[in-house]
Amino acid sequence: MEATSAMSRESSTPLVNDGVRNDGFIPQLLTSLPVLDGAASYLAQTTSLITGCFSDYSVESPSRDSGGSVVHAQEMETFSSAQTEEHLELSCNSHNSLSESSTPATSSPPIHDGETRGSSEDPSQRTHALIESSQASPNGISLFKGLIDRARRTVRGSADDIGWLQRDLSMPPVEDGTERFLEILDNIRHGLHKLPNSMVYLLIPGLFSNHGPLYFVNTKMSFSKQGLACHIAKIHSEASVEKNAKEIKEYIEEIYWGSKKRVLLLGHSKGGVDAAAALSLYWPDLKDKVAGLALAQSPYGGSPIATDILREGQLGDYVNLRKLMEILICKVIKGDLQALEDLTYERRMDFLRKHQLPRELPVVSLHTEAGITSAVLATLSHVAHAELPSLSADEPSKLPVVMPLGAAMAACAQLLQLRYGEKSDGLVTCRDAVVPGSIVVRPKRKLDHAWMVYSSLNDDTSEADASQVCEALLTLLVEVGLRKRHELAMKDE
């Protein structure tokens, strides 16, 4: 009768503690059988150990709730331990022969808090460890949620940022000037030049231009042959945007006070961003000295290349691109990594919402699309020249230094097309090169990012060259400036 009563009492004892289950803890499964209990405890503690290794990715619960959870967990521990001890005592009395004949299965001892627990450990202590281990379950959920979010951010990349300027309703609208640009370009190719010599033309190079001796050189020579005053700004191209903006301001003031002529700016790539920053930050000092600004292939809204390299959770994390760029810019060419950081979408959004271009400033922006044909892949760009010693008294001969920049730009353009479905010149997407409030030029001709400043060895002579394109942009800018001045005069009347 006593055994029957014990078995009846045992069958009425719940196998799963409902209070523990409802609170999200791992249930106490078959605590009367040490083998199953040990396996469950080992599984729970292993999960806790793995979760602890990724604790940095878990999201902490609010402190207001954490205090209550600890108190509640302690109550569950006390209740569960007492219940388990009573249950085990009854089980041992009714199944003494089974306990004596059975041998505990050999298993790997569970590890908890750096201690090794044997199979002969007190079941109440094992249950206590089970409850403690189960408290890591919310962290496990947060871990996997964090991993999913991180994977989603990596896959999305810069997809949500590209073209953000067009989606921002606070930005002024743009006007298409492609047709007029092509007319001016055709006139220039037929010998009709209209750039006035009453202005000084300042060309502002982009990133890494200090290491390209021929950057903008052909354009400057073409302007000089027409009797135009043209300068290339000698700025530190790998410096931050704000640092270069101050240097450009000083350049403009020096030119203006020396020549008494207004300055027309043409910036390529990051040079356009630097020039725009100078006019945004120092417009009260420059408004009487600057006639207009042209931006060619400039990442005015930001660059997906720079963002994917530097943003946390992007490709730069997995292939060490961020570290490589830091070594290249900071150690090799003695630059500032902020020069690249200033081209990320976060930095551009923050800057442009604080410092927009003046509405009265004439602005022209150009964006192009790189070609990806086999002919482009074979294109070599003339980036420098090496002087060879001459045996005679004549000038030393020059050997062109060429690089396959066209192939590199085509590869990057293909990557941006495949990943984001965006057209680009290889480094800057077409949508990010559009400056709000500007006259936008969108030529159909395939031109990559390097073509504007470096000549190619196999340029098509039937098409306009880079210097002619720059001249056409500045001629269009002069016309836009005259029209704006007329509109302002009409408003004043």
Coordinates of C-alpha atoms in Angstrom, one line a residue:
M1 CA 0.0 0.0 0.0
E2 CA 2.8 2.3 0.9
A3 CA 4.5 1.7 -2.5
T4 CA 1.1 2.2 -4.3
S5 CA 0.6 5.4 -2.4
A6 CA 4.0 6.6 -3.3
M7 CA 3.4 5.7 -7.0
S8 CA 0.1 7.6 -6.9
R9 CA 1.7 10.6 -5.4
E10 CA 4.5 10.4 -8.0
S11 CA 2.0 10.3 -10.9
S12 CA 0.3 13.4 -9.5
T13 CA 3.5 15.4 -9.5
P14 CA 3.7 17.6 -12.6
L15 CA 6.7 16.8 -14.9
V16 CA 6.8 20.3 -16.2
N17 CA 6.7 23.3 -13.9
D18 CA 4.1 25.6 -15.5
G19 CA 5.4 28.7 -13.8
V20 CA 8.8 28.2 -15.3
R21 CA 7.5 27.3 -18.7
N22 CA 5.2 30.3 -18.9
D23 CA 8.0 32.7 -18.0
G24 CA 10.1 31.5 -20.9
F25 CA 12.6 29.3 -19.0
I26 CA 13.7 25.8 -20.1
P27 CA 11.4 23.3 -18.3
Q28 CA 12.6 20.7 -15.9
L29 CA 12.2 17.5 -17.8
L30 CA 12.0 14.2 -16.0
T31 CA 14.0 15.2 -13.0
S32 CA 13.5 11.8 -11.4
L33 CA 15.8 10.3 -14.1
P34 CA 19.4 11.5 -13.6
V35 CA 20.4 10.6 -17.1
L36 CA 17.7 12.6 -18.9
D37 CA 18.1 15.4 -16.4
G38 CA 21.8 15.6 -17.0
A39 CA 21.4 15.7 -20.8
A40 CA 18.8 18.5 -20.5
S41 CA 21.1 20.4 -18.1
Y42 CA 24.1 19.9 -20.5
L43 CA 22.1 21.2 -23.5
A44 CA 20.9 24.3 -21.6
Q45 CA 24.4 25.1 -20.3
T46 CA 26.0 24.7 -23.7
T47 CA 23.4 27.1 -25.2
S48 CA 24.2 29.5 -22.4
L49 CA 27.9 29.2 -23.1
I50 CA 27.5 29.9 -26.9
T51 CA 25.2 32.8 -26.2
G52 CA 27.7 34.3 -23.8
C53 CA 30.3 34.2 -26.5
F54 CA 28.1 36.6 -28.6
S55 CA 27.0 38.8 -25.8
D56 CA 28.1 41.9 -27.6
Y57 CA 25.4 41.4 -30.2
S58 CA 22.5 40.8 -27.8
V59 CA 20.1 43.5 -26.9
E60 CA 19.8 44.2 -23.2
S61 CA 16.4 44.4 -21.7
P62 CA 15.3 47.6 -19.9
S63 CA 16.7 47.8 -16.3
R64 CA 13.2 48.3 -15.0
D65 CA 12.3 44.8 -16.0
S66 CA 15.6 43.1 -15.3
G67 CA 15.3 43.6 -11.5
G68 CA 11.9 42.0 -11.5
S69 CA 13.1 39.1 -13.6
V70 CA 15.9 38.4 -11.2
V71 CA 13.6 38.3 -8.2
H72 CA 11.1 36.1 -10.1
A73 CA 13.9 33.8 -11.2
Q74 CA 15.0 33.4 -7.6
E75 CA 11.5 32.5 -6.5
M76 CA 11.4 29.9 -9.3
E77 CA 14.7 28.4 -8.2
T78 CA 13.5 28.1 -4.6
F79 CA 10.2 26.6 -5.6
S80 CA 11.7 24.2 -8.2
S81 CA 14.5 23.0 -5.8
A82 CA 12.0 22.2 -3.0
Q83 CA 9.7 20.5 -5.4
T84 CA 12.5 18.4 -7.0
E85 CA 13.9 17.3 -3.6
E86 CA 10.4 16.0 -2.5
H87 CA 9.9 14.4 -5.9
L88 CA 13.3 12.6 -5.8
E89 CA 12.8 11.4 -2.3
L90 CA 9.5 9.7 -3.2
S91 CA 11.0 8.3 -6.3
C92 CA 13.9 6.7 -4.5
N93 CA 11.6 5.1 -1.9
S94 CA 9.4 3.5 -4.5
H95 CA 12.1 2.5 -7.0
N96 CA 15.0 1.5 -4.7
S97 CA 15.8 -1.7 -6.6
L98 CA 15.9 0.1 -9.9
S99 CA 18.2 2.8 -8.5
E100 CA 20.6 0.2 -7.2
S101 CA 20.8 -1.8 -10.4
S102 CA 20.9 1.1 -12.9
T103 CA 24.3 2.6 -13.8
P104 CA 24.4 6.3 -14.8
A105 CA 25.3 6.7 -18.5
T106 CA 28.7 8.1 -19.2
S107 CA 28.4 11.6 -20.7
S108 CA 30.5 14.7 -21.0
P109 CA 30.2 16.6 -17.7
P110 CA 28.4 19.9 -18.3
I111 CA 30.4 23.0 -17.8
H112 CA 28.9 26.0 -15.9
D113 CA 30.8 29.0 -14.8
G114 CA 34.1 27.3 -15.4
E115 CA 33.4 24.3 -13.0
T116 CA 33.2 20.7 -14.0
R117 CA 30.2 18.8 -12.6
G118 CA 30.1 15.0 -12.2
S119 CA 27.2 12.7 -12.6
S120 CA 27.1 12.2 -8.8
E121 CA 26.2 15.8 -8.2
D122 CA 23.2 16.6 -6.1
P123 CA 20.1 16.7 -8.4
S124 CA 18.9 19.9 -6.7
Q125 CA 22.2 21.6 -7.6
R126 CA 21.8 20.4 -11.2
T127 CA 18.3 21.8 -11.3
H128 CA 19.6 25.0 -9.9
A129 CA 22.2 25.2 -12.7
L130 CA 19.5 24.4 -15.2
I131 CA 17.4 27.3 -14.0
E132 CA 20.4 29.7 -14.1
S133 CA 21.3 28.5 -17.6
S134 CA 17.8 29.0 -18.9
Q135 CA 18.0 32.7 -18.0
A136 CA 20.3 33.1 -21.1
S137 CA 17.4 32.2 -23.5
P138 CA 16.3 35.9 -24.0
N139 CA 19.9 36.7 -24.9
G140 CA 19.9 33.8 -27.4
I141 CA 16.8 35.3 -29.1
S142 CA 18.4 38.7 -29.1
L143 CA 21.6 37.1 -30.6
F144 CA 19.8 35.6 -33.5
K145 CA 17.8 38.8 -34.1
G146 CA 21.0 40.8 -34.1
L147 CA 22.6 38.4 -36.5
I148 CA 19.6 38.6 -38.9
D149 CA 19.6 42.4 -38.7
R150 CA 23.3 42.5 -39.4
A151 CA 22.9 40.2 -42.4
R152 CA 20.1 42.4 -43.7
R153 CA 22.2 45.5 -43.4
T154 CA 25.1 43.8 -45.2
V155 CA 22.9 42.6 -48.0
R156 CA 21.1 46.0 -48.4
G157 CA 24.3 48.0 -48.3
S158 CA 23.8 51.5 -49.5
A159 CA 20.5 50.7 -51.4
D160 CA 18.4 52.9 -49.1
D161 CA 20.9 55.9 -49.4
I162 CA 21.5 56.2 -53.1
G163 CA 19.6 59.1 -54.5
W164 CA 18.5 60.4 -51.2
L165 CA 18.8 64.0 -52.4
Q166 CA 16.0 63.4 -55.0
R167 CA 13.7 62.1 -52.2
D168 CA 14.3 65.0 -49.9
L169 CA 11.5 67.5 -50.5
S170 CA 13.4 70.3 -48.9
M171 CA 15.9 70.4 -51.7
P172 CA 15.4 72.8 -54.6
P173 CA 14.4 71.3 -58.0
V174 CA 16.8 70.8 -60.9
E175 CA 16.6 71.7 -64.6
D176 CA 17.9 69.7 -67.5
G177 CA 20.5 71.4 -69.6
T178 CA 21.8 68.5 -71.7
E179 CA 20.5 69.8 -75.0
R180 CA 22.0 73.3 -74.7
F181 CA 25.3 71.7 -73.5
L182 CA 25.5 69.5 -76.6
E183 CA 24.9 72.6 -78.8
I184 CA 27.7 74.4 -77.1
L185 CA 30.0 71.4 -77.3
D186 CA 29.4 71.1 -81.0
N187 CA 30.2 74.8 -81.5
I188 CA 33.5 74.4 -79.6
R189 CA 34.5 71.4 -81.8
H190 CA 33.9 73.7 -84.8
G191 CA 36.1 76.4 -83.4
L192 CA 33.5 78.7 -81.8
H193 CA 34.7 79.5 -78.3
K194 CA 32.7 81.9 -76.1
L195 CA 34.4 81.8 -72.7
P196 CA 35.1 85.4 -71.6
N197 CA 38.6 86.5 -70.6
S198 CA 37.0 88.7 -68.0
M199 CA 37.0 85.9 -65.5
V200 CA 39.6 83.5 -64.0
Y201 CA 39.0 79.8 -64.2
L202 CA 40.0 77.7 -61.2
L203 CA 40.1 73.9 -61.7
I204 CA 39.8 71.9 -58.5
P205 CA 41.0 68.3 -58.6
G206 CA 39.6 65.3 -56.8
L207 CA 40.9 62.5 -54.5
F208 CA 44.4 61.2 -55.1
S209 CA 45.1 64.0 -57.6
N210 CA 48.3 64.9 -55.9
H211 CA 49.7 61.6 -57.2
G212 CA 48.6 62.1 -60.7
P213 CA 50.9 64.8 -62.3
L214 CA 48.7 65.1 -65.5
Y215 CA 45.4 65.7 -63.6
F216 CA 43.6 68.5 -65.5
V217 CA 46.8 69.4 -67.3
N218 CA 45.4 69.1 -70.8
T219 CA 42.4 71.3 -69.9
K220 CA 44.6 74.0 -68.5
M221 CA 46.8 74.0 -71.6
S222 CA 43.7 74.3 -73.8
F223 CA 42.4 77.3 -71.9
S224 CA 45.8 78.9 -71.9
K225 CA 46.1 78.6 -75.6
Q226 CA 42.8 80.6 -75.9
G227 CA 44.3 83.4 -73.7
L228 CA 42.3 82.5 -70.7
A229 CA 43.6 82.8 -67.1
C230 CA 43.3 79.2 -65.7
H231 CA 44.7 77.7 -62.5
I232 CA 44.7 74.3 -60.9
A233 CA 44.2 74.5 -57.2
K234 CA 47.1 72.9 -55.4
I235 CA 45.2 71.5 -52.4
H236 CA 45.9 68.4 -50.4
S237 CA 43.5 66.1 -52.2
E238 CA 43.5 63.5 -49.4
A239 CA 42.5 66.1 -46.7
S240 CA 39.0 66.5 -45.2
V241 CA 36.3 68.5 -47.0
E242 CA 36.3 71.3 -44.5
K243 CA 40.1 71.7 -44.6
N244 CA 40.1 71.9 -48.4
A245 CA 37.1 74.3 -48.3
K246 CA 39.2 76.8 -46.3
E247 CA 42.1 76.4 -48.7
I248 CA 39.9 77.0 -51.7
K249 CA 38.5 80.1 -50.1
E250 CA 42.0 81.5 -49.7
Y251 CA 42.7 80.6 -53.3
I252 CA 39.7 82.5 -54.5
E253 CA 40.5 85.5 -52.4
E254 CA 44.1 85.5 -53.6
I255 CA 43.1 85.3 -57.3
Y256 CA 40.5 88.0 -56.9
W257 CA 42.7 90.5 -55.2
G258 CA 45.5 89.9 -57.6
S259 CA 43.5 90.0 -60.9
K260 CA 40.3 92.0 -59.8
K261 CA 38.4 89.3 -61.8
R262 CA 35.6 87.1 -60.5
V263 CA 36.4 83.4 -60.4
L264 CA 34.5 80.5 -62.1
L265 CA 35.0 77.2 -60.4
L266 CA 35.1 73.7 -62.0
G267 CA 35.5 70.8 -59.5
H268 CA 35.9 67.1 -60.5
S269 CA 34.9 64.3 -58.2
K270 CA 35.8 65.2 -54.6
G271 CA 37.1 68.5 -55.9
G272 CA 33.5 69.5 -56.6
V273 CA 32.4 68.6 -53.1
D274 CA 35.3 70.6 -51.7
A275 CA 34.4 73.6 -53.8
A276 CA 30.8 73.4 -52.9
A277 CA 31.7 73.3 -49.2
A278 CA 33.8 76.4 -49.6
L279 CA 30.9 78.3 -51.1
S280 CA 28.4 77.0 -48.5
L281 CA 30.6 77.8 -45.5
Y282 CA 32.1 81.1 -46.7
W283 CA 29.5 82.6 -49.0
P284 CA 29.3 86.0 -47.3
D285 CA 33.0 86.4 -48.0
L286 CA 32.9 85.0 -51.5
K287 CA 29.6 86.1 -53.0
D288 CA 31.2 89.1 -54.8
K289 CA 34.3 87.1 -55.9
V290 CA 32.7 83.9 -57.4
A291 CA 30.7 83.8 -60.7
G292 CA 29.5 80.2 -60.6
L293 CA 30.3 76.6 -59.8
A294 CA 30.4 73.5 -62.1
L295 CA 30.6 70.0 -60.7
A296 CA 31.7 67.1 -62.9
Q297 CA 31.1 63.6 -61.7
S298 CA 31.1 64.7 -58.0
P299 CA 29.6 62.5 -55.3
Y300 CA 27.6 65.4 -54.0
G301 CA 25.0 63.2 -52.3
G302 CA 27.6 60.6 -51.2
S303 CA 29.4 57.6 -52.6
P304 CA 28.3 53.9 -52.2
I305 CA 32.0 52.9 -52.7
A306 CA 33.2 55.0 -49.7
T307 CA 30.2 54.0 -47.6
D308 CA 30.5 50.2 -48.3
I309 CA 34.2 50.4 -47.4
L310 CA 33.8 52.4 -44.1
R311 CA 30.4 51.7 -42.8
E312 CA 30.2 49.1 -40.0
G313 CA 28.6 45.8 -41.0
Q314 CA 29.4 46.3 -44.7
L315 CA 31.8 44.6 -47.0
G316 CA 34.8 46.5 -45.6
D317 CA 34.4 44.5 -42.4
Y318 CA 34.7 41.1 -44.1
V319 CA 37.6 41.6 -46.5
N320 CA 39.6 44.2 -44.4
L321 CA 39.0 47.0 -46.9
R322 CA 38.7 49.6 -44.2
K323 CA 42.1 48.6 -42.8
L324 CA 43.7 48.6 -46.2
M325 CA 42.3 52.0 -47.1
E326 CA 43.5 53.4 -43.7
I327 CA 47.0 52.1 -44.5
L328 CA 46.9 53.4 -48.0
I329 CA 45.7 56.9 -47.2
C330 CA 47.3 57.5 -43.8
K331 CA 50.6 55.6 -44.0
V332 CA 51.5 55.4 -47.7
I333 CA 50.3 58.7 -49.1
K334 CA 50.3 60.6 -45.8
G335 CA 46.7 61.7 -46.1
D336 CA 43.7 61.8 -43.8
L337 CA 41.1 59.0 -43.7
Q338 CA 38.5 61.6 -43.1
A339 CA 38.8 62.6 -46.8
L340 CA 37.1 59.3 -47.6
E341 CA 34.8 59.4 -44.6
D342 CA 33.4 62.8 -45.8
L343 CA 32.1 61.1 -48.9
T344 CA 30.0 58.6 -47.1
Y345 CA 26.2 59.1 -47.1
E346 CA 26.0 59.8 -43.3
R347 CA 28.6 62.6 -43.5
R348 CA 27.0 64.1 -46.7
M349 CA 23.5 64.0 -45.2
D350 CA 24.7 65.7 -42.1
F351 CA 26.7 68.4 -43.9
L352 CA 24.1 69.3 -46.6
R353 CA 21.3 69.6 -44.1
K354 CA 23.4 72.2 -42.3
H355 CA 25.2 73.9 -45.2
Q356 CA 23.3 74.1 -48.5
L357 CA 24.6 76.0 -51.5
P358 CA 23.3 79.6 -51.9
R359 CA 20.2 79.7 -54.1
E360 CA 21.5 82.7 -56.0
L361 CA 24.7 80.8 -57.0
P362 CA 24.7 79.6 -60.6
V363 CA 25.5 75.8 -60.5
V364 CA 25.9 73.2 -63.3
S365 CA 26.3 69.5 -62.5
L366 CA 27.5 66.7 -64.9
H367 CA 27.0 63.0 -64.4
T368 CA 28.0 60.2 -66.9
E369 CA 27.8 56.5 -67.2
A370 CA 30.8 54.2 -67.7
G371 CA 31.0 51.8 -70.6
I372 CA 31.6 48.1 -70.1
T373 CA 32.5 47.0 -73.6
S374 CA 35.6 45.1 -74.5
A375 CA 37.0 48.2 -76.2
V376 CA 36.8 50.0 -72.9
L377 CA 38.6 47.2 -71.0
A378 CA 41.5 47.6 -73.4
T379 CA 41.7 51.4 -72.8
L380 CA 44.9 52.8 -71.2
S381 CA 44.9 56.2 -69.5
H382 CA 48.0 58.5 -69.6
V383 CA 48.5 59.4 -66.0
A384 CA 52.1 60.6 -65.9
H385 CA 55.3 60.5 -67.9
A386 CA 58.8 59.4 -67.1
E387 CA 61.8 61.4 -68.4
L388 CA 64.6 59.3 -69.9
P389 CA 68.2 60.7 -70.0
S390 CA 69.3 61.9 -73.4
L391 CA 72.7 61.3 -74.8
S392 CA 72.5 64.5 -76.8
A393 CA 72.0 68.1 -75.8
D394 CA 68.4 68.0 -76.7
E395 CA 65.6 67.7 -74.2
P396 CA 65.2 64.3 -72.5
S397 CA 62.7 62.0 -74.1
K398 CA 59.5 61.3 -72.3
L399 CA 58.0 57.9 -71.8
P400 CA 54.2 57.9 -71.1
V401 CA 53.1 56.1 -67.9
V402 CA 49.8 54.4 -68.5
M403 CA 47.3 52.6 -66.4
P404 CA 44.2 50.5 -67.2
L405 CA 41.9 53.0 -65.4
G406 CA 39.1 52.3 -68.0
A407 CA 39.0 48.6 -67.0
A408 CA 39.0 49.4 -63.3
M409 CA 36.1 51.9 -63.8
A410 CA 34.2 49.4 -65.9
A411 CA 34.6 46.7 -63.2
C412 CA 33.3 49.0 -60.5
A413 CA 30.4 50.2 -62.6
Q414 CA 29.4 46.6 -63.3
L415 CA 29.6 45.9 -59.5
L416 CA 27.3 48.8 -58.7
Q417 CA 24.9 47.8 -61.5
L418 CA 24.7 44.2 -60.3
R419 CA 24.4 45.0 -56.6
Y420 CA 22.2 48.1 -56.6
G421 CA 20.9 48.3 -60.2
E422 CA 22.4 51.8 -60.4
K423 CA 24.1 53.5 -63.4
S424 CA 27.4 55.1 -62.5
D425 CA 30.7 56.3 -63.9
G426 CA 32.5 53.6 -61.9
L427 CA 32.7 55.5 -58.6
V428 CA 29.8 57.9 -58.5
T429 CA 26.2 56.9 -59.2
C430 CA 24.3 59.2 -61.6
R431 CA 21.7 60.1 -59.0
D432 CA 24.2 61.1 -56.4
A433 CA 26.0 63.4 -58.8
V434 CA 22.9 65.6 -59.3
V435 CA 23.2 68.8 -57.3
P436 CA 19.9 70.2 -56.1
G437 CA 19.0 73.5 -57.7
S438 CA 21.5 73.0 -60.5
I439 CA 21.3 72.7 -64.3
V440 CA 22.0 69.0 -64.9
V441 CA 23.9 67.7 -67.9
R442 CA 23.3 64.0 -68.8
P443 CA 25.3 63.1 -71.9
K444 CA 24.4 59.8 -73.6
R445 CA 28.1 59.2 -74.4
K446 CA 29.7 56.6 -72.2
L447 CA 32.4 58.3 -70.1
D448 CA 34.0 56.8 -67.0
H449 CA 35.2 58.7 -63.9
A450 CA 38.8 59.0 -65.0
W451 CA 38.2 60.1 -68.5
M452 CA 37.4 63.7 -67.5
V453 CA 40.9 64.3 -66.2
Y454 CA 43.3 61.8 -67.9
S455 CA 43.6 61.4 -71.6
S456 CA 43.5 58.0 -73.2
L457 CA 46.0 56.7 -75.7
N458 CA 43.3 55.6 -78.1
D459 CA 40.8 58.5 -77.8
D460 CA 38.2 58.7 -80.6
T461 CA 39.1 61.9 -82.5
S462 CA 35.6 62.1 -83.9
E463 CA 34.4 62.8 -80.4
A464 CA 35.0 65.8 -78.1
D465 CA 37.9 65.4 -75.7
A466 CA 37.9 66.2 -71.9
S467 CA 39.1 69.8 -72.3
Q468 CA 36.3 70.6 -74.7
V469 CA 33.8 69.0 -72.3
C470 CA 35.1 71.2 -69.5
E471 CA 35.0 74.3 -71.7
A472 CA 31.4 73.5 -72.7
L473 CA 30.4 73.1 -69.0
L474 CA 31.9 76.5 -68.1
T475 CA 30.3 78.2 -71.1
L476 CA 26.9 76.8 -70.1
L477 CA 27.7 78.0 -66.5
V478 CA 28.3 81.6 -67.8
E479 CA 25.0 81.6 -69.6
V480 CA 23.2 80.3 -66.5
G481 CA 24.9 83.1 -64.5
L482 CA 23.7 85.8 -66.9
R483 CA 20.2 84.4 -66.8
K484 CA 20.1 84.3 -63.0
R485 CA 21.4 87.9 -62.7
H486 CA 18.7 89.0 -65.1
E487 CA 16.0 87.1 -63.1
L488 CA 17.3 88.7 -59.8
A489 CA 17.2 92.2 -61.5
M490 CA 13.6 91.6 -62.6
K491 CA 12.6 90.6 -59.1
D492 CA 14.2 93.7 -57.6
E493 CA 12.2 95.9 -60.0

